[in-house]
Amino acid sequence: FWEGNGTSYMVMPYYEGRTLMETRQALGRPPTEAWLRVTLTSILGALDLLHRANCVHRDISPENILVLTDGRTVLLDFAVLPVSEDSVGQHTTILKPAWAPIEQFAQSTHLPQGPWSDIYSLGAVAYYCVTGHAPPPATVRALDPVLGRAPLAQAMSEVQAQHADVHYPAYLLEAIDWALS
């Protein structure tokens, strides 16, 4: 990072790969459980590092996860926000509706952002990986009790109708549901 010419600059290494969205689309089907677990665990490791530093990413989406040519993943496009008592309600709203938790839609002390916000977004990414489409936006989920409480296991019947060999353990689907709650 540096400042010059009246602006700020950031440089990072060049990584060769495709976004998670491009990777999932190229698969044309849900990933294996093993691949999904490795991918989610990798991103959770990056989030653990951020959250231990009292920061949140705020912009997790399939477009912001890069799958390198060797299969490793890199979390990109940080809109990192320090989390503190003083910062509640003072955040610039940055969101992609399909991936953002409800607290990112409004600046409110009643709906503060924190590590749970990133967990929601990662849950939405996992939902996308499994189903091939984003979950209903958090605003719809909050207002529509049917959509808001529909378990991922229910959506799996549609997935399995197209891909009979795709199976995920109930606890993995429940963990994704939990993240989206």
Coordinates of C-alpha atoms in Angstrom, one line a residue:
F1 CA 0.0 0.0 0.0
W2 CA 1.1 3.5 -0.6
E3 CA -0.2 7.0 -1.3
G4 CA 0.9 9.2 -4.2
N5 CA -0.5 11.7 -6.7
G6 CA -3.4 12.4 -4.4
T7 CA -4.7 8.8 -4.3
S8 CA -3.9 5.4 -2.7
Y9 CA -2.5 2.3 -4.3
M10 CA -2.5 -1.3 -3.5
V11 CA -0.5 -4.1 -5.2
M12 CA -0.9 -7.8 -4.7
P13 CA 0.6 -10.8 -6.4
Y14 CA -0.8 -12.0 -9.7
Y15 CA -2.6 -15.3 -9.3
E16 CA -3.6 -17.6 -12.2
G17 CA -7.0 -19.2 -12.0
R18 CA -10.7 -18.8 -12.3
T19 CA -13.3 -17.4 -9.9
L20 CA -15.4 -19.8 -8.0
M21 CA -18.3 -18.8 -10.1
E22 CA -16.5 -19.6 -13.3
T23 CA -15.2 -22.9 -11.8
R24 CA -18.8 -23.9 -10.7
Q25 CA -20.2 -23.0 -14.1
A26 CA -17.5 -25.0 -15.8
L27 CA -18.3 -28.1 -13.7
G28 CA -21.9 -28.0 -14.9
R29 CA -22.8 -29.9 -11.8
P30 CA -22.4 -29.7 -8.0
P31 CA -18.9 -30.4 -6.8
T32 CA -17.9 -33.4 -4.8
E33 CA -18.2 -33.2 -1.0
A34 CA -14.4 -33.5 -0.7
W35 CA -13.8 -30.5 -3.0
L36 CA -16.5 -28.4 -1.3
R37 CA -15.0 -29.2 2.1
V38 CA -11.5 -28.3 1.1
T39 CA -12.7 -25.1 -0.6
L40 CA -14.8 -24.0 2.4
T41 CA -12.1 -24.9 4.9
S42 CA -9.6 -22.8 3.0
I43 CA -11.9 -19.7 3.0
L44 CA -12.8 -20.3 6.7
G45 CA -9.0 -20.2 7.5
A46 CA -8.7 -16.8 5.8
L47 CA -11.7 -15.6 7.7
D48 CA -10.4 -16.9 11.0
L49 CA -7.3 -14.7 10.4
L50 CA -9.4 -11.7 9.6
H51 CA -11.8 -12.2 12.5
R52 CA -9.0 -12.7 15.0
A53 CA -7.8 -9.3 13.9
N54 CA -11.3 -7.9 14.6
C55 CA -12.0 -7.3 10.9
V56 CA -14.7 -8.5 8.6
H57 CA -14.4 -9.0 4.8
R58 CA -17.9 -7.8 3.9
D59 CA -17.8 -8.9 0.2
I60 CA -17.6 -12.7 0.0
S61 CA -19.1 -14.0 -3.2
P62 CA -18.3 -16.6 -5.8
E63 CA -16.8 -13.8 -7.9
N64 CA -14.4 -12.9 -5.1
I65 CA -12.9 -16.4 -4.5
L66 CA -10.2 -17.4 -6.9
V67 CA -9.5 -21.1 -7.6
L68 CA -5.9 -21.3 -8.6
T69 CA -4.7 -23.7 -11.2
D70 CA -3.3 -26.0 -8.5
G71 CA -6.8 -26.1 -6.7
R72 CA -6.0 -23.7 -3.8
T73 CA -8.3 -20.9 -3.2
V74 CA -7.7 -17.2 -2.6
L75 CA -10.1 -14.7 -1.1
L76 CA -10.1 -11.5 -3.1
D77 CA -11.6 -8.0 -3.2
F78 CA -11.4 -7.1 0.5
A79 CA -13.7 -4.4 1.7
V80 CA -12.2 -5.0 5.2
L81 CA -13.8 -3.3 8.1
P82 CA -12.5 -3.1 11.6
V83 CA -15.1 -4.1 14.1
S84 CA -15.5 -2.1 17.3
E85 CA -18.1 -0.6 19.5
D86 CA -17.4 2.8 18.0
S87 CA -17.7 1.7 14.4
V88 CA -21.3 0.3 14.7
G89 CA -23.6 2.2 12.3
Q90 CA -20.8 4.1 10.7
H91 CA -20.0 1.7 7.8
T92 CA -20.4 2.4 4.2
T93 CA -22.9 0.1 2.7
I94 CA -21.2 -2.4 0.4
L95 CA -23.1 -5.4 -0.8
K96 CA -24.0 -7.8 -3.5
P97 CA -27.7 -8.6 -2.7
A98 CA -27.5 -12.3 -3.4
W99 CA -24.5 -12.8 -1.0
A100 CA -25.0 -10.1 1.7
P101 CA -26.5 -10.7 5.1
I102 CA -29.5 -8.6 6.2
E103 CA -27.3 -6.3 8.4
Q104 CA -25.4 -5.0 5.3
F105 CA -28.6 -3.6 3.8
A106 CA -28.9 -0.9 6.5
Q107 CA -26.7 1.0 8.8
S108 CA -28.2 0.3 12.2
T109 CA -27.0 -0.3 15.7
H110 CA -29.7 -2.9 16.0
L111 CA -28.2 -5.0 13.2
P112 CA -24.4 -4.7 13.6
Q113 CA -21.9 -6.3 11.3
G114 CA -19.4 -8.8 12.5
P115 CA -17.8 -12.1 11.8
W116 CA -21.3 -13.6 11.6
S117 CA -21.9 -11.4 8.5
D118 CA -19.0 -13.1 6.7
I119 CA -20.3 -16.5 7.8
Y120 CA -23.7 -15.7 6.2
S121 CA -22.0 -14.8 2.9
L122 CA -19.9 -17.9 2.9
G123 CA -23.0 -19.9 3.6
A124 CA -24.6 -18.3 0.5
V125 CA -21.5 -19.2 -1.5
A126 CA -21.8 -22.8 -0.3
Y127 CA -25.5 -22.9 -1.2
Y128 CA -24.5 -21.7 -4.7
C129 CA -21.9 -24.4 -5.0
V130 CA -24.4 -27.1 -4.1
T131 CA -27.4 -25.9 -6.1
G132 CA -25.9 -23.9 -8.9
H133 CA -27.8 -20.7 -7.9
A134 CA -27.7 -18.2 -5.1
P135 CA -30.1 -18.5 -2.2
P136 CA -32.9 -15.9 -2.0
P137 CA -31.5 -12.6 -0.9
A138 CA -31.5 -12.0 2.9
T139 CA -34.2 -9.3 2.6
V140 CA -36.5 -11.9 1.0
R141 CA -35.5 -14.5 3.5
A142 CA -36.2 -12.2 6.4
L143 CA -39.7 -11.2 5.1
D144 CA -40.9 -14.5 3.7
P145 CA -41.0 -17.2 6.4
V146 CA -41.4 -20.0 3.9
L147 CA -38.2 -19.1 2.0
G148 CA -36.5 -18.0 5.1
R149 CA -36.9 -21.4 6.7
A150 CA -36.7 -23.8 3.7
P151 CA -33.8 -26.2 4.5
L152 CA -31.2 -26.8 1.8
A153 CA -32.0 -30.5 2.1
Q154 CA -35.3 -29.6 0.4
A155 CA -33.5 -27.9 -2.5
M156 CA -31.4 -31.0 -2.9
S157 CA -34.3 -33.0 -4.3
E158 CA -34.2 -30.7 -7.4
V159 CA -30.4 -31.1 -7.6
Q160 CA -30.6 -34.9 -7.3
A161 CA -33.3 -35.0 -10.0
Q162 CA -30.6 -33.8 -12.4
H163 CA -27.6 -35.4 -10.7
A164 CA -28.6 -38.6 -9.0
D165 CA -25.1 -39.4 -7.9
V166 CA -24.8 -36.2 -5.8
H167 CA -25.0 -36.6 -2.1
Y168 CA -23.9 -34.5 0.8
P169 CA -24.2 -35.5 4.5
A170 CA -27.1 -34.0 6.4
Y171 CA -24.7 -32.2 8.8
L172 CA -23.0 -30.4 5.9
L173 CA -26.4 -29.2 4.5
E174 CA -27.5 -28.2 8.1
A175 CA -24.2 -26.2 8.6
I176 CA -25.0 -24.3 5.4
D177 CA -28.5 -23.6 6.6
W178 CA -27.1 -22.5 10.0
A179 CA -24.7 -20.1 8.3
L180 CA -27.6 -18.6 6.3
S181 CA -29.7 -18.2 9.5

